[in-house]
Amino acid sequence: MKLQDILTPDCTICAVPAASKKRILEFLSSLAAEKLVNHDTFQLLESLVKRERMGSTGIGNGIAIPHGRLINATKPIAVLITTEQAINFDAIDHRPVDIFIALFVPEEECQNHLCTLQSIATIFRDKQFCKQVRQCKSNHELFQLIQQAS
């Protein structure tokens, strides 16, 4: 599954004020909770924190893909945000992060989960594309850029 298939305009936010890794994870979880009927912010946050304990999802070049598996979820959901300032996220390259793509997937869809993560990593491997993402001035502009990504 591609990022474009599971990202919605209301889960695409530009220039979020960011103070810490914890606050970003909370923000991502609260946005996703509005879309997932059977899960609240706390459950979503717990799924992200559980995964972060295994190792940071900061993949380098200012990008992080926090993700979690959810019991009783019926569909995957993605949340994409950029932050006003890059924050420390314990990324593998030790650089701060300002692009966050959160992914929440049903627990039993492991193969889909891996395919979606690979799709996201492929899109954001392109440094020119990341530069365009960072230059977006509105939520709509950011969403449209993602929809046009190959």
PDB file of C-alpha atoms in Angstrom:
ATOM      1  CA  MET A   1       0.000   0.000   0.000  1.00  0.00           C
ATOM      2  CA  LYS A   2       1.250   3.491  -0.858  1.00  0.00           C
ATOM      3  CA  LEU A   3       1.321   6.521   1.416  1.00  0.00           C
ATOM      4  CA  GLN A   4      -0.959   8.310  -1.051  1.00  0.00           C
ATOM      5  CA  ASP A   5      -3.638   5.660  -0.476  1.00  0.00           C
ATOM      6  CA  ILE A   6      -3.891   6.143   3.286  1.00  0.00           C
ATOM      7  CA  LEU A   7      -3.057   9.832   3.821  1.00  0.00           C
ATOM      8  CA  THR A   8      -5.952  12.291   3.999  1.00  0.00           C
ATOM      9  CA  PRO A   9      -5.906  16.103   3.826  1.00  0.00           C
ATOM     10  CA  ASP A  10      -6.929  16.452   7.485  1.00  0.00           C
ATOM     11  CA  CYS A  11      -3.951  14.301   8.546  1.00  0.00           C
ATOM     12  CA  THR A  12      -1.444  16.436   6.631  1.00  0.00           C
ATOM     13  CA  ILE A  13      -0.195  19.409   8.637  1.00  0.00           C
ATOM     14  CA  CYS A  14       2.536  21.971   7.877  1.00  0.00           C
ATOM     15  CA  ALA A  15       4.765  23.861  10.306  1.00  0.00           C
ATOM     16  CA  VAL A  16       3.662  22.343  13.610  1.00  0.00           C
ATOM     17  CA  PRO A  17       5.318  23.964  16.645  1.00  0.00           C
ATOM     18  CA  ALA A  18       7.540  21.283  18.160  1.00  0.00           C
ATOM     19  CA  ALA A  19       9.229  21.095  21.518  1.00  0.00           C
ATOM     20  CA  SER A  20      10.171  17.450  22.008  1.00  0.00           C
ATOM     21  CA  LYS A  21       9.944  13.903  20.721  1.00  0.00           C
ATOM     22  CA  LYS A  22       7.196  13.155  23.247  1.00  0.00           C
ATOM     23  CA  ARG A  23       5.079  16.133  22.147  1.00  0.00           C
ATOM     24  CA  ILE A  24       5.415  15.185  18.468  1.00  0.00           C
ATOM     25  CA  LEU A  25       4.315  11.607  19.181  1.00  0.00           C
ATOM     26  CA  GLU A  26       1.356  12.953  21.176  1.00  0.00           C
ATOM     27  CA  PHE A  27       0.383  15.295  18.337  1.00  0.00           C
ATOM     28  CA  LEU A  28       0.594  12.528  15.725  1.00  0.00           C
ATOM     29  CA  SER A  29      -1.492  10.235  17.950  1.00  0.00           C
ATOM     30  CA  SER A  30      -4.176  12.841  18.575  1.00  0.00           C
ATOM     31  CA  LEU A  31      -4.583  13.533  14.849  1.00  0.00           C
ATOM     32  CA  ALA A  32      -4.890   9.838  14.066  1.00  0.00           C
ATOM     33  CA  ALA A  33      -7.336   9.276  16.951  1.00  0.00           C
ATOM     34  CA  GLU A  34      -9.813  11.578  15.202  1.00  0.00           C
ATOM     35  CA  LYS A  35      -9.891   9.117  12.280  1.00  0.00           C
ATOM     36  CA  LEU A  36      -9.885   5.799  14.155  1.00  0.00           C
ATOM     37  CA  VAL A  37     -13.176   4.951  15.822  1.00  0.00           C
ATOM     38  CA  ASN A  38     -11.993   2.167  18.142  1.00  0.00           C
ATOM     39  CA  HIS A  39      -8.802   3.836  19.409  1.00  0.00           C
ATOM     40  CA  ASP A  40      -8.046   6.857  21.529  1.00  0.00           C
ATOM     41  CA  THR A  41      -4.976   9.090  21.630  1.00  0.00           C
ATOM     42  CA  PHE A  42      -3.452   7.188  24.546  1.00  0.00           C
ATOM     43  CA  GLN A  43      -3.664   3.800  22.774  1.00  0.00           C
ATOM     44  CA  LEU A  44      -2.110   5.245  19.636  1.00  0.00           C
ATOM     45  CA  LEU A  45       0.634   6.954  21.602  1.00  0.00           C
ATOM     46  CA  GLU A  46       1.387   3.702  23.412  1.00  0.00           C
ATOM     47  CA  SER A  47       1.781   1.898  20.082  1.00  0.00           C
ATOM     48  CA  LEU A  48       4.294   4.512  18.900  1.00  0.00           C
ATOM     49  CA  VAL A  49       6.208   4.556  22.182  1.00  0.00           C
ATOM     50  CA  LYS A  50       6.367   0.758  22.222  1.00  0.00           C
ATOM     51  CA  ARG A  51       7.984   0.806  18.780  1.00  0.00           C
ATOM     52  CA  GLU A  52      10.372   3.649  19.709  1.00  0.00           C
ATOM     53  CA  ARG A  53      11.627   1.596  22.668  1.00  0.00           C
ATOM     54  CA  MET A  54      12.894  -0.971  20.159  1.00  0.00           C
ATOM     55  CA  GLY A  55      14.922   1.741  18.407  1.00  0.00           C
ATOM     56  CA  SER A  56      14.358   5.179  16.992  1.00  0.00           C
ATOM     57  CA  THR A  57      12.286   5.480  13.843  1.00  0.00           C
ATOM     58  CA  GLY A  58      14.346   8.500  12.838  1.00  0.00           C
ATOM     59  CA  ILE A  59      15.723   7.210   9.529  1.00  0.00           C
ATOM     60  CA  GLY A  60      18.097  10.103   8.862  1.00  0.00           C
ATOM     61  CA  ASN A  61      18.149  13.266   6.763  1.00  0.00           C
ATOM     62  CA  GLY A  62      15.623  14.946   9.056  1.00  0.00           C
ATOM     63  CA  ILE A  63      12.951  12.261   8.576  1.00  0.00           C
ATOM     64  CA  ALA A  64      11.194   9.954  11.039  1.00  0.00           C
ATOM     65  CA  ILE A  65       8.576   7.274  10.392  1.00  0.00           C
ATOM     66  CA  PRO A  66       7.066   6.456  13.784  1.00  0.00           C
ATOM     67  CA  HIS A  67       4.691   3.530  13.432  1.00  0.00           C
ATOM     68  CA  GLY A  68       2.581   1.222  15.510  1.00  0.00           C
ATOM     69  CA  ARG A  69       0.372  -1.830  15.161  1.00  0.00           C
ATOM     70  CA  LEU A  70      -3.148  -1.716  16.507  1.00  0.00           C
ATOM     71  CA  ILE A  71      -5.388  -4.490  17.792  1.00  0.00           C
ATOM     72  CA  ASN A  72      -8.929  -4.292  16.355  1.00  0.00           C
ATOM     73  CA  ALA A  73      -8.033  -1.685  13.732  1.00  0.00           C
ATOM     74  CA  THR A  74      -9.854  -2.093  10.444  1.00  0.00           C
ATOM     75  CA  LYS A  75      -7.674   0.040   8.183  1.00  0.00           C
ATOM     76  CA  PRO A  76      -4.241   1.650   8.116  1.00  0.00           C
ATOM     77  CA  ILE A  77      -3.896   5.402   8.564  1.00  0.00           C
ATOM     78  CA  ALA A  78      -1.031   7.801   7.976  1.00  0.00           C
ATOM     79  CA  VAL A  79      -0.315  11.224   9.448  1.00  0.00           C
ATOM     80  CA  LEU A  80       2.240  13.549   7.886  1.00  0.00           C
ATOM     81  CA  ILE A  81       3.533  16.673   9.581  1.00  0.00           C
ATOM     82  CA  THR A  82       6.402  19.054   9.172  1.00  0.00           C
ATOM     83  CA  THR A  83       7.630  21.081  12.119  1.00  0.00           C
ATOM     84  CA  GLU A  84       8.640  24.734  12.368  1.00  0.00           C
ATOM     85  CA  GLN A  85      11.943  23.690  13.901  1.00  0.00           C
ATOM     86  CA  ALA A  86      13.753  20.379  13.662  1.00  0.00           C
ATOM     87  CA  ILE A  87      13.859  18.493  16.971  1.00  0.00           C
ATOM     88  CA  ASN A  88      16.070  15.829  18.488  1.00  0.00           C
ATOM     89  CA  PHE A  89      14.483  12.467  17.721  1.00  0.00           C
ATOM     90  CA  ASP A  90      17.435  10.130  18.309  1.00  0.00           C
ATOM     91  CA  ALA A  91      17.705   9.577  14.554  1.00  0.00           C
ATOM     92  CA  ILE A  92      20.272   7.107  13.247  1.00  0.00           C
ATOM     93  CA  ASP A  93      22.387   9.949  11.804  1.00  0.00           C
ATOM     94  CA  HIS A  94      22.053  11.991  15.044  1.00  0.00           C
ATOM     95  CA  ARG A  95      20.520  14.900  13.115  1.00  0.00           C
ATOM     96  CA  PRO A  96      17.316  16.635  14.225  1.00  0.00           C
ATOM     97  CA  VAL A  97      14.046  15.751  12.485  1.00  0.00           C
ATOM     98  CA  ASP A  98      11.447  18.030  10.882  1.00  0.00           C
ATOM     99  CA  ILE A  99       9.459  15.616   8.673  1.00  0.00           C
ATOM    100  CA  PHE A 100       7.315  13.014  10.446  1.00  0.00           C
ATOM    101  CA  ILE A 101       5.245  10.336   8.740  1.00  0.00           C
ATOM    102  CA  ALA A 102       3.315   8.320  11.319  1.00  0.00           C
ATOM    103  CA  LEU A 103       1.765   5.044  10.333  1.00  0.00           C
ATOM    104  CA  PHE A 104      -0.852   3.084  12.273  1.00  0.00           C
ATOM    105  CA  VAL A 105      -1.766  -0.345  10.904  1.00  0.00           C
ATOM    106  CA  PRO A 106      -3.941  -3.279  11.927  1.00  0.00           C
ATOM    107  CA  GLU A 107      -1.870  -5.800  13.867  1.00  0.00           C
ATOM    108  CA  GLU A 108      -2.626  -8.654  11.478  1.00  0.00           C
ATOM    109  CA  GLU A 109      -1.481  -6.749   8.364  1.00  0.00           C
ATOM    110  CA  CYS A 110       2.252  -7.210   8.830  1.00  0.00           C
ATOM    111  CA  GLN A 111       3.100  -7.596   5.135  1.00  0.00           C
ATOM    112  CA  ASN A 112       1.068  -4.517   4.174  1.00  0.00           C
ATOM    113  CA  HIS A 113       2.805  -2.621   6.974  1.00  0.00           C
ATOM    114  CA  LEU A 114       6.254  -3.483   5.615  1.00  0.00           C
ATOM    115  CA  CYS A 115       5.274  -2.588   2.045  1.00  0.00           C
ATOM    116  CA  THR A 116       3.907   0.768   3.173  1.00  0.00           C
ATOM    117  CA  LEU A 117       7.048   1.548   5.170  1.00  0.00           C
ATOM    118  CA  GLN A 118       9.147   0.725   2.113  1.00  0.00           C
ATOM    119  CA  SER A 119       6.963   2.967  -0.071  1.00  0.00           C
ATOM    120  CA  ILE A 120       7.389   5.861   2.360  1.00  0.00           C
ATOM    121  CA  ALA A 121      11.153   5.368   2.607  1.00  0.00           C
ATOM    122  CA  THR A 122      11.423   5.308  -1.191  1.00  0.00           C
ATOM    123  CA  ILE A 123       9.524   8.581  -1.600  1.00  0.00           C
ATOM    124  CA  PHE A 124      11.531  10.364   1.081  1.00  0.00           C
ATOM    125  CA  ARG A 125      14.906   9.055  -0.087  1.00  0.00           C
ATOM    126  CA  ASP A 126      14.865  11.790  -2.751  1.00  0.00           C
ATOM    127  CA  LYS A 127      16.588  14.845  -1.231  1.00  0.00           C
ATOM    128  CA  GLN A 128      15.026  17.202  -3.771  1.00  0.00           C
ATOM    129  CA  PHE A 129      11.566  15.928  -2.840  1.00  0.00           C
ATOM    130  CA  CYS A 130      12.333  16.446   0.862  1.00  0.00           C
ATOM    131  CA  LYS A 131      13.408  19.995   0.083  1.00  0.00           C
ATOM    132  CA  GLN A 132      10.033  20.592  -1.600  1.00  0.00           C
ATOM    133  CA  VAL A 133       8.232  19.121   1.425  1.00  0.00           C
ATOM    134  CA  ARG A 134      10.098  21.507   3.735  1.00  0.00           C
ATOM    135  CA  GLN A 135       9.190  24.476   1.523  1.00  0.00           C
ATOM    136  CA  CYS A 136       5.434  23.840   1.610  1.00  0.00           C
ATOM    137  CA  LYS A 137       3.564  26.768   3.117  1.00  0.00           C
ATOM    138  CA  SER A 138       0.125  25.207   3.558  1.00  0.00           C
ATOM    139  CA  ASN A 139      -1.427  21.892   4.511  1.00  0.00           C
ATOM    140  CA  HIS A 140      -3.097  21.695   1.104  1.00  0.00           C
ATOM    141  CA  GLU A 141       0.179  22.294  -0.732  1.00  0.00           C
ATOM    142  CA  LEU A 142       1.871  19.553   1.313  1.00  0.00           C
ATOM    143  CA  PHE A 143      -0.958  17.079   0.686  1.00  0.00           C
ATOM    144  CA  GLN A 144      -0.925  17.771  -3.062  1.00  0.00           C
ATOM    145  CA  LEU A 145       2.846  17.295  -3.218  1.00  0.00           C
ATOM    146  CA  ILE A 146       2.543  13.880  -1.567  1.00  0.00           C
ATOM    147  CA  GLN A 147      -0.297  12.868  -3.890  1.00  0.00           C
ATOM    148  CA  GLN A 148       1.900  13.655  -6.898  1.00  0.00           C
ATOM    149  CA  ALA A 149       4.911  11.742  -5.586  1.00  0.00           C
ATOM    150  CA  SER A 150       5.828   8.604  -7.502  1.00  0.00           C
TER     151      SER A 150
END
